[in-house]
Amino acid sequence: MFKYFLKRLLWMIPIVLGVAIITFTLLYFTPGDPAYIILGSNATEVELENLRETLGVNQPYLVRLVKYLGDVFLRFDLGTSYSTKTSVTGELIYRLPNTLLLTIASLAISVLIGLPLGVTAAVNQNRLGDRVSMLLALLGVSMPSFWLAMLLVILFAVKLHWLPAMGVGGLKYWILPALSGSTGGIASIARQTRSSMLEVIRSDYVTTARAKGVKERNVIYGHALPNALIPIITLVGTQFGMMLGGTLILENIFGIPGVGSYLTTAVSSRDYPVVQGGVVFLAICFSFCMLMVDMIYALVDPRIKAQYEGKKGK
Amino acid sequence: MTNLSRRDFLKVMGLGTVGLVGALALAGCGDGASKTGTNTGSDSANTGSSENTATGKTVENVVNEIPTTSQDSITFGASAAITTLQPYLGVGLVPTLITYGVYETLFAFGEDNTTLEPRLAKGVQTDDNLTYDVEIYDNIYDSNGNHITADDVVFSFHAYKESGVGLAKTESIEKTGDYSVRIVVVDNAIGTWDDTVRKTAIVSEKEYNASEDGFSTAPVGTGMYAVTEFKPGISLTVTKRDDYWQADESKRAFLASANMDELTQMVIAEASQLAVALQTGAIDLASIPQAVADPFMGNSDYAFFPLTAPLGLQVYFSGDAHSPVADNQKLRQAILYAIDVDAIITVAYDGYGERQYTFGPSAASDFQEKWRNEDYYNYDVDKAKALLEEAGYKPGELHLQILSIGAIDAWSKACQVMQQNLSAIGIDLEILNYEAALYGSYMNDGQYYDMLINNVTQNYLVTAWNAKLGAQNFGGKTCTSIDDPKLQELLKGCLFEENHTPENVDAFHSYLKEQAYAYGLCAPQNFTFAKKEVGMVEPYYDYIGGMYLPCCKYAGK
């Protein structure tokens, strides 16, 4: 198991290196002028050229690439923002907890609601419970999170004054962002759970359990659900990784300084060090996330654990 | 699952669905109700004084029944992100609470936003408007007790210059005494000296070098305020210092005013959330777009402060040989006569704005009132059609492209109006809606477009003209590649201290208008609303139209 973990960790090095080179290359060839964004529309061409020189964006591709890779992989320095002159690593570390909290809270709500909804739908296949669950799932998938966020703000902050409309603080500040961010996840998890459960529920061992007189609740949650979890864990892991960099709309609406809004602003202002550093950082986070997912597989399914340990499945 | 539990489940689901739909409907209805209760257009009358100008409409301050305030602090919202408080960065990255309140410069604009007045400087002498001998006060201390001397001034200028974002026209600076420096600038154009001495924050070299992040999170300045709390990306709080170095109030610069003890700026990126924050009391004051201003218009709980922004919209023509507009004056004139500025104000700014009468803001100090009565290509379709024919084109023959930034809603809408206007005379206008950085790559090269939309703001028109049309800035042509020696001659004829006369300024304005190389469209009104309890009676805006709260006046203060 440890050997597998170590092997996966080593595999992350070429992955992150590849991501760094691809990101750098794409940005290098993307047209756009960071100097214009920094100096504004009043700037003259002479001033723009001076700043381009200062920033080093006029240097050749290979010079910049080698310097960048050296900074990242030898000095572990993701660089300094062109516009704010702040350390990219520092900014990402400052913002990551907010994004993590929003992601974890949203996913927790998604799992807590989506999983039972999916199980209920599977158990009641083609009956009213199934249809209502899937209707709700469809609503969740179809409802844009920013739109739901605005409606929740109007209802809970403006009309009822129960919750703050924005900001970062105690638990109450996270309720509306987490709820808004969870709808898509609820729907996806519910649909995936239903599909996985339907496969498992017809298995021989489930029929056997029922025949042995095991209570229906135990059959579903004790025998069927654990075996249906693998694709659901994959889905949750993927969503977690995607949300790390994809919560920008919610971050903007709720005034949360997170990784997503940081990267989006950097993309539009051609703040290359921030974009490159942010993408590499997210690639590392995503790789770890997928590694964790693989480790959880082993915990859930002994057959996978046996494979990791190099034993023959029995 | 048993029948009972299934029934329970269905009940919960049913109730949940009804609840969700009901709640969302309630939220939606509420929003609609607030909109039907007021109307942006007609409410201008309810808000007190309003004025329909020749084009567009403007509204004026509404500060009736403002009580004497007992508030010592204000929390306000702004959409700009605050991630750093460093002194030497590009435009708009650091809030004015820091640039004006925490840091100080040698000189600063006075209340009129035109007159330069000493701040850290005690006095200045020059014989040729190129070499300046500046003396600073000998009792300047920053908020950490560091004594500021000429060495710090020299260090600060070098730090700003090395950042690459400022002092492009400063040739050198040297220490001439413990409290005096000599600054040499490359030319004596209007605005060169101003820019040199009012944008460079003077900080203690020792303190700056000791800072691990270049004052990014804990700035130390000589100003009236000190940072008491900074949460990057969330909020910034500054508090008035009681140990400000300039004890003699009569010698304090206007920008050193501190009419409020504590100010907190909240970062609220989303425009509608700014309005929500103001409604819910999370903030006391905000500048918000007209589109979300309905709940506050005519609402007696708020004081209303509109401002016609000094930052307006302009349209430029390409001078590159590929473009049919480059060497065809009649065609450019035809296009300008076809543009309905009223419609642009209505569509892009909900009707709140003013047209411009020259290429640049009407608020500029060298703007001439007589220009308001001139025919500045006033909308005339028949004239446009006639000029188009004189230019040698028939309807349907021309396809032009205009470069714009898609993310700036007002620019996009203005382009759409122009597209409609030009189609009325038979010109097909294609809008190239690029994102900002891409736009920045192409805007100073006329080969990529026929027309360009942009904005420029300066406190002098000649500075704005020079920034966009001065050949020395763009390799011998204007920013849109127009090569016209006479234009450059006239620009140089009004740009410098010795020739900046009304006659010379008017001569350039007239030539530019006649040639129709570039054209001032309109300037929007920005809306600021303050809760009545704040007690604001008179706002102060800096030269680019930003409200600076420490210099505003409050009832009872």
mmCIF file of C-alpha atoms in Angstrom, chain B residues 189-446:
data_model
loop_
_atom_site.group_PDB
_atom_site.id
_atom_site.type_symbol
_atom_site.label_atom_id
_atom_site.label_comp_id
_atom_site.label_asym_id
_atom_site.label_seq_id
_atom_site.Cartn_x
_atom_site.Cartn_y
_atom_site.Cartn_z
ATOM 1 C CA ALA B 189 4.647 69.940 -20.971
ATOM 2 C CA ILE B 190 1.511 70.639 -19.002
ATOM 3 C CA GLY B 191 1.106 67.857 -16.464
ATOM 4 C CA THR B 192 4.695 66.596 -16.477
ATOM 5 C CA TRP B 193 5.673 68.300 -13.242
ATOM 6 C CA ASP B 194 2.292 67.560 -11.638
ATOM 7 C CA ASP B 195 2.598 63.857 -12.398
ATOM 8 C CA THR B 196 6.140 63.773 -11.101
ATOM 9 C CA VAL B 197 5.486 65.186 -7.672
ATOM 10 C CA ARG B 198 1.925 64.219 -6.854
ATOM 11 C CA LYS B 199 2.098 60.507 -7.631
ATOM 12 C CA THR B 200 5.325 59.482 -5.929
ATOM 13 C CA ALA B 201 4.624 58.336 -2.381
ATOM 14 C CA ILE B 202 7.446 59.322 -0.041
ATOM 15 C CA VAL B 203 8.300 56.601 2.436
ATOM 16 C CA SER B 204 11.075 55.909 4.897
ATOM 17 C CA GLU B 205 13.866 53.969 3.201
ATOM 18 C CA LYS B 206 14.676 52.172 6.435
ATOM 19 C CA GLU B 207 11.087 51.152 7.090
ATOM 20 C CA TYR B 208 10.466 50.116 3.474
ATOM 21 C CA ASN B 209 13.570 47.941 3.355
ATOM 22 C CA ALA B 210 12.668 46.389 6.689
ATOM 23 C CA SER B 211 9.249 45.431 5.373
ATOM 24 C CA GLU B 212 9.234 41.842 4.153
ATOM 25 C CA ASP B 213 6.583 42.436 1.532
ATOM 26 C CA GLY B 214 7.261 46.006 0.400
ATOM 27 C CA PHE B 215 4.392 47.453 2.475
ATOM 28 C CA SER B 216 1.976 45.061 0.837
ATOM 29 C CA THR B 217 0.088 44.318 4.036
ATOM 30 C CA ALA B 218 1.375 46.819 6.602
ATOM 31 C CA PRO B 219 2.150 50.139 4.952
ATOM 32 C CA VAL B 220 3.869 52.860 6.901
ATOM 33 C CA GLY B 221 3.335 56.376 5.638
ATOM 34 C CA THR B 222 3.361 59.947 6.790
ATOM 35 C CA GLY B 223 -0.333 60.575 6.104
ATOM 36 C CA MET B 224 -3.244 61.476 8.368
ATOM 37 C CA TYR B 225 -4.378 57.857 8.538
ATOM 38 C CA ALA B 226 -2.755 54.584 9.504
ATOM 39 C CA VAL B 227 -3.922 51.115 8.566
ATOM 40 C CA THR B 228 -5.489 49.400 11.579
ATOM 41 C CA GLU B 229 -6.829 46.300 9.879
ATOM 42 C CA PHE B 230 -6.294 44.790 6.466
ATOM 43 C CA LYS B 231 -7.852 41.565 5.290
ATOM 44 C CA PRO B 232 -6.629 41.149 1.704
ATOM 45 C CA GLY B 233 -9.538 40.736 -0.674
ATOM 46 C CA ILE B 234 -12.078 41.443 2.068
ATOM 47 C CA SER B 235 -11.680 44.784 3.811
ATOM 48 C CA LEU B 236 -9.385 47.604 4.770
ATOM 49 C CA THR B 237 -9.718 49.858 7.799
ATOM 50 C CA VAL B 238 -7.786 53.051 8.364
ATOM 51 C CA THR B 239 -7.886 55.195 11.476
ATOM 52 C CA LYS B 240 -7.051 58.837 11.917
ATOM 53 C CA ARG B 241 -3.684 59.447 13.553
ATOM 54 C CA ASP B 242 -3.451 61.764 16.497
ATOM 55 C CA ASP B 243 0.287 62.264 15.987
ATOM 56 C CA TYR B 244 0.241 63.597 12.424
ATOM 57 C CA TRP B 245 3.494 65.434 11.803
ATOM 58 C CA GLN B 246 1.945 68.673 10.491
ATOM 59 C CA ALA B 247 0.521 70.147 13.685
ATOM 60 C CA ASP B 248 -0.185 73.507 12.046
ATOM 61 C CA GLU B 249 -3.571 72.980 10.418
ATOM 62 C CA SER B 250 -3.200 76.073 8.249
ATOM 63 C CA LYS B 251 -0.259 74.448 6.492
ATOM 64 C CA ARG B 252 -1.954 71.148 5.792
ATOM 65 C CA ALA B 253 -2.730 70.285 2.203
ATOM 66 C CA PHE B 254 -6.371 69.787 1.290
ATOM 67 C CA LEU B 255 -5.798 66.066 0.736
ATOM 68 C CA ALA B 256 -4.511 65.839 4.294
ATOM 69 C CA SER B 257 -8.053 66.501 5.546
ATOM 70 C CA ALA B 258 -9.396 63.849 7.873
ATOM 71 C CA ASN B 259 -13.076 64.594 8.379
ATOM 72 C CA MET B 260 -13.905 61.079 9.550
ATOM 73 C CA ASP B 261 -12.091 59.183 12.305
ATOM 74 C CA GLU B 262 -12.293 55.687 10.897
ATOM 75 C CA LEU B 263 -13.040 54.348 7.444
ATOM 76 C CA THR B 264 -13.558 50.776 6.347
ATOM 77 C CA GLN B 265 -13.612 49.765 2.710
ATOM 78 C CA MET B 266 -15.338 46.468 1.975
ATOM 79 C CA VAL B 267 -14.589 44.623 -1.243
ATOM 80 C CA ILE B 268 -17.860 43.767 -2.966
ATOM 81 C CA ALA B 269 -17.170 42.792 -6.541
ATOM 82 C CA GLU B 270 -20.722 42.189 -7.688
ATOM 83 C CA ALA B 271 -22.717 45.361 -8.468
ATOM 84 C CA SER B 272 -26.041 43.978 -7.271
ATOM 85 C CA GLN B 273 -24.403 42.853 -4.030
ATOM 86 C CA LEU B 274 -23.238 46.424 -3.447
ATOM 87 C CA ALA B 275 -26.862 47.497 -3.562
ATOM 88 C CA VAL B 276 -27.859 44.624 -1.269
ATOM 89 C CA ALA B 277 -25.127 45.545 1.216
ATOM 90 C CA LEU B 278 -26.382 49.127 1.287
ATOM 91 C CA GLN B 279 -29.983 48.000 1.703
ATOM 92 C CA THR B 280 -29.197 45.591 4.511
ATOM 93 C CA GLY B 281 -27.022 48.093 6.350
ATOM 94 C CA ALA B 282 -23.812 46.116 5.940
ATOM 95 C CA ILE B 283 -22.284 49.295 4.489
ATOM 96 C CA ASP B 284 -23.102 52.980 4.851
ATOM 97 C CA LEU B 285 -22.206 54.188 1.403
ATOM 98 C CA ALA B 286 -21.518 52.927 -2.103
ATOM 99 C CA SER B 287 -21.149 54.058 -5.669
ATOM 100 C CA ILE B 288 -23.425 51.825 -7.671
ATOM 101 C CA PRO B 289 -24.360 51.484 -11.340
ATOM 102 C CA GLN B 290 -27.581 53.117 -12.490
ATOM 103 C CA ALA B 291 -29.012 49.695 -13.308
ATOM 104 C CA VAL B 292 -29.236 48.673 -9.633
ATOM 105 C CA ALA B 293 -29.980 52.114 -8.201
ATOM 106 C CA ASP B 294 -33.792 51.804 -8.205
ATOM 107 C CA PRO B 295 -34.253 51.000 -4.503
ATOM 108 C CA PHE B 296 -32.392 54.175 -3.530
ATOM 109 C CA MET B 297 -33.689 56.699 -6.052
ATOM 110 C CA GLY B 298 -36.100 59.021 -4.283
ATOM 111 C CA ASN B 299 -35.619 57.110 -1.033
ATOM 112 C CA SER B 300 -35.404 59.587 1.832
ATOM 113 C CA ASP B 301 -33.244 57.242 3.878
ATOM 114 C CA TYR B 302 -30.333 57.934 1.581
ATOM 115 C CA ALA B 303 -28.484 61.012 0.389
ATOM 116 C CA PHE B 304 -27.786 60.882 -3.308
ATOM 117 C CA PHE B 305 -24.612 62.199 -4.924
ATOM 118 C CA PRO B 306 -24.383 61.941 -8.709
ATOM 119 C CA LEU B 307 -21.233 62.948 -10.535
ATOM 120 C CA THR B 308 -20.627 63.436 -14.202
ATOM 121 C CA ALA B 309 -17.493 61.402 -14.578
ATOM 122 C CA PRO B 310 -14.399 63.069 -15.963
ATOM 123 C CA LEU B 311 -13.761 59.755 -17.667
ATOM 124 C CA GLY B 312 -15.853 59.784 -20.822
ATOM 125 C CA LEU B 313 -16.058 57.854 -24.051
ATOM 126 C CA GLN B 314 -14.215 58.761 -27.193
ATOM 127 C CA VAL B 315 -14.122 57.312 -30.654
ATOM 128 C CA TYR B 316 -10.985 57.326 -32.816
ATOM 129 C CA PHE B 317 -10.377 56.685 -36.490
ATOM 130 C CA SER B 318 -7.509 54.626 -37.819
ATOM 131 C CA GLY B 319 -4.760 56.330 -39.788
ATOM 132 C CA ASP B 320 -3.431 53.102 -41.222
ATOM 133 C CA ALA B 321 -3.402 52.865 -45.006
ATOM 134 C CA HIS B 322 -5.575 49.715 -45.017
ATOM 135 C CA SER B 323 -8.550 51.623 -43.695
ATOM 136 C CA PRO B 324 -10.896 53.632 -45.934
ATOM 137 C CA VAL B 325 -11.285 56.205 -43.161
ATOM 138 C CA ALA B 326 -7.543 56.936 -43.037
ATOM 139 C CA ASP B 327 -7.316 59.450 -45.854
ATOM 140 C CA ASN B 328 -10.933 60.426 -46.233
ATOM 141 C CA GLN B 329 -11.941 63.374 -44.075
ATOM 142 C CA LYS B 330 -15.455 63.530 -45.533
ATOM 143 C CA LEU B 331 -16.031 59.901 -44.642
ATOM 144 C CA ARG B 332 -14.938 60.461 -41.052
ATOM 145 C CA GLN B 333 -17.201 63.480 -40.830
ATOM 146 C CA ALA B 334 -20.100 61.528 -42.323
ATOM 147 C CA ILE B 335 -19.669 58.854 -39.673
ATOM 148 C CA LEU B 336 -19.583 61.383 -36.843
ATOM 149 C CA TYR B 337 -22.733 63.140 -38.083
ATOM 150 C CA ALA B 338 -24.448 59.763 -38.190
ATOM 151 C CA ILE B 339 -23.702 58.967 -34.536
ATOM 152 C CA ASP B 340 -26.556 59.737 -32.166
ATOM 153 C CA VAL B 341 -24.865 60.613 -28.873
ATOM 154 C CA ASP B 342 -28.247 60.967 -27.136
ATOM 155 C CA ALA B 343 -29.006 57.365 -27.982
ATOM 156 C CA ILE B 344 -25.623 56.253 -26.668
ATOM 157 C CA ILE B 345 -26.279 57.992 -23.355
ATOM 158 C CA THR B 346 -29.736 56.426 -23.166
ATOM 159 C CA VAL B 347 -28.590 52.924 -23.991
ATOM 160 C CA ALA B 348 -25.162 52.809 -22.367
ATOM 161 C CA TYR B 349 -25.876 54.862 -19.263
ATOM 162 C CA ASP B 350 -29.625 54.550 -18.728
ATOM 163 C CA GLY B 351 -29.983 58.141 -19.861
ATOM 164 C CA TYR B 352 -27.730 59.627 -17.201
ATOM 165 C CA GLY B 353 -24.812 61.365 -18.796
ATOM 166 C CA GLU B 354 -23.611 64.376 -20.741
ATOM 167 C CA ARG B 355 -22.255 64.662 -24.228
ATOM 168 C CA GLN B 356 -18.746 65.910 -24.756
ATOM 169 C CA TYR B 357 -17.872 68.966 -26.785
ATOM 170 C CA THR B 358 -14.279 68.214 -27.536
ATOM 171 C CA PHE B 359 -11.951 65.251 -27.400
ATOM 172 C CA GLY B 360 -11.751 64.977 -23.616
ATOM 173 C CA PRO B 361 -13.649 65.712 -20.435
ATOM 174 C CA SER B 362 -15.620 68.937 -20.084
ATOM 175 C CA ALA B 363 -14.455 69.092 -16.464
ATOM 176 C CA ALA B 364 -10.854 69.680 -17.566
ATOM 177 C CA SER B 365 -9.468 73.005 -16.456
ATOM 178 C CA ASP B 366 -8.623 74.182 -19.976
ATOM 179 C CA PHE B 367 -12.024 73.319 -21.418
ATOM 180 C CA GLN B 368 -13.650 76.309 -23.068
ATOM 181 C CA GLU B 369 -17.331 76.999 -22.442
ATOM 182 C CA LYS B 370 -17.863 78.451 -25.921
ATOM 183 C CA TRP B 371 -17.368 74.973 -27.369
ATOM 184 C CA ARG B 372 -20.728 73.944 -25.923
ATOM 185 C CA ASN B 373 -22.445 76.153 -28.510
ATOM 186 C CA GLU B 374 -20.530 74.856 -31.521
ATOM 187 C CA ASP B 375 -21.785 72.288 -33.984
ATOM 188 C CA TYR B 376 -19.762 69.367 -32.676
ATOM 189 C CA TYR B 377 -21.074 66.897 -35.219
ATOM 190 C CA ASN B 378 -24.597 67.134 -33.844
ATOM 191 C CA TYR B 379 -26.643 64.159 -35.009
ATOM 192 C CA ASP B 380 -27.811 64.803 -38.573
ATOM 193 C CA VAL B 381 -28.522 61.804 -40.783
ATOM 194 C CA ASP B 382 -29.165 63.839 -43.934
ATOM 195 C CA LYS B 383 -25.867 65.642 -43.597
ATOM 196 C CA ALA B 384 -24.160 62.319 -42.929
ATOM 197 C CA LYS B 385 -25.622 60.836 -46.120
ATOM 198 C CA ALA B 386 -24.564 63.840 -48.143
ATOM 199 C CA LEU B 387 -21.040 63.696 -46.769
ATOM 200 C CA LEU B 388 -20.858 59.977 -47.445
ATOM 201 C CA GLU B 389 -21.703 60.632 -51.071
ATOM 202 C CA GLU B 390 -19.100 63.422 -51.210
ATOM 203 C CA ALA B 391 -16.622 60.959 -49.744
ATOM 204 C CA GLY B 392 -17.188 58.751 -52.762
ATOM 205 C CA TYR B 393 -19.190 55.962 -51.192
ATOM 206 C CA LYS B 394 -22.672 54.701 -51.834
ATOM 207 C CA PRO B 395 -24.831 53.042 -49.162
ATOM 208 C CA GLY B 396 -23.884 49.380 -48.771
ATOM 209 C CA GLU B 397 -20.358 49.782 -50.079
ATOM 210 C CA LEU B 398 -18.513 50.149 -46.812
ATOM 211 C CA HIS B 399 -17.687 47.578 -44.165
ATOM 212 C CA LEU B 400 -15.839 48.959 -41.129
ATOM 213 C CA GLN B 401 -14.591 47.439 -37.891
ATOM 214 C CA ILE B 402 -14.600 49.037 -34.440
ATOM 215 C CA LEU B 403 -12.402 47.717 -31.634
ATOM 216 C CA SER B 404 -13.903 47.577 -28.149
ATOM 217 C CA ILE B 405 -13.672 45.699 -24.852
ATOM 218 C CA GLY B 406 -16.535 43.237 -24.530
ATOM 219 C CA ALA B 407 -16.465 43.149 -20.748
ATOM 220 C CA ILE B 408 -17.161 46.872 -20.480
ATOM 221 C CA ASP B 409 -20.899 46.940 -20.877
ATOM 222 C CA ALA B 410 -21.142 50.644 -21.673
ATOM 223 C CA TRP B 411 -18.567 50.396 -24.450
ATOM 224 C CA SER B 412 -20.338 47.433 -26.006
ATOM 225 C CA LYS B 413 -23.675 49.206 -25.905
ATOM 226 C CA ALA B 414 -22.195 52.379 -27.352
ATOM 227 C CA CYS B 415 -20.755 50.339 -30.212
ATOM 228 C CA GLN B 416 -24.128 48.715 -30.817
ATOM 229 C CA VAL B 417 -25.775 52.128 -31.038
ATOM 230 C CA MET B 418 -23.113 53.272 -33.500
ATOM 231 C CA GLN B 419 -23.653 50.086 -35.471
ATOM 232 C CA GLN B 420 -27.341 50.947 -35.803
ATOM 233 C CA ASN B 421 -26.590 54.593 -36.571
ATOM 234 C CA LEU B 422 -24.153 53.734 -39.341
ATOM 235 C CA SER B 423 -26.457 51.154 -40.851
ATOM 236 C CA ALA B 424 -28.955 54.020 -41.322
ATOM 237 C CA ILE B 425 -26.544 55.639 -43.783
ATOM 238 C CA GLY B 426 -25.558 52.364 -45.359
ATOM 239 C CA ILE B 427 -22.314 51.569 -43.549
ATOM 240 C CA ASP B 428 -21.867 48.092 -42.115
ATOM 241 C CA LEU B 429 -20.023 48.314 -38.790
ATOM 242 C CA GLU B 430 -18.563 45.153 -37.298
ATOM 243 C CA ILE B 431 -17.828 45.226 -33.567
ATOM 244 C CA LEU B 432 -14.595 43.564 -32.480
ATOM 245 C CA ASN B 433 -15.378 42.909 -28.820
ATOM 246 C CA TYR B 434 -12.062 41.786 -27.369
ATOM 247 C CA GLU B 435 -11.126 41.237 -23.770
ATOM 248 C CA ALA B 436 -9.089 43.945 -22.082
ATOM 249 C CA ALA B 437 -5.570 42.567 -22.413
ATOM 250 C CA LEU B 438 -6.075 41.642 -26.065
ATOM 251 C CA TYR B 439 -7.577 45.041 -26.746
ATOM 252 C CA GLY B 440 -4.495 46.561 -25.109
ATOM 253 C CA SER B 441 -2.277 44.716 -27.564
ATOM 254 C CA TYR B 442 -4.012 46.156 -30.601
ATOM 255 C CA MET B 443 -5.337 49.556 -29.572
ATOM 256 C CA ASN B 444 -2.178 51.497 -30.397
ATOM 257 C CA ASP B 445 -1.919 50.147 -33.935
ATOM 258 C CA GLY B 446 -4.400 51.361 -36.519
#
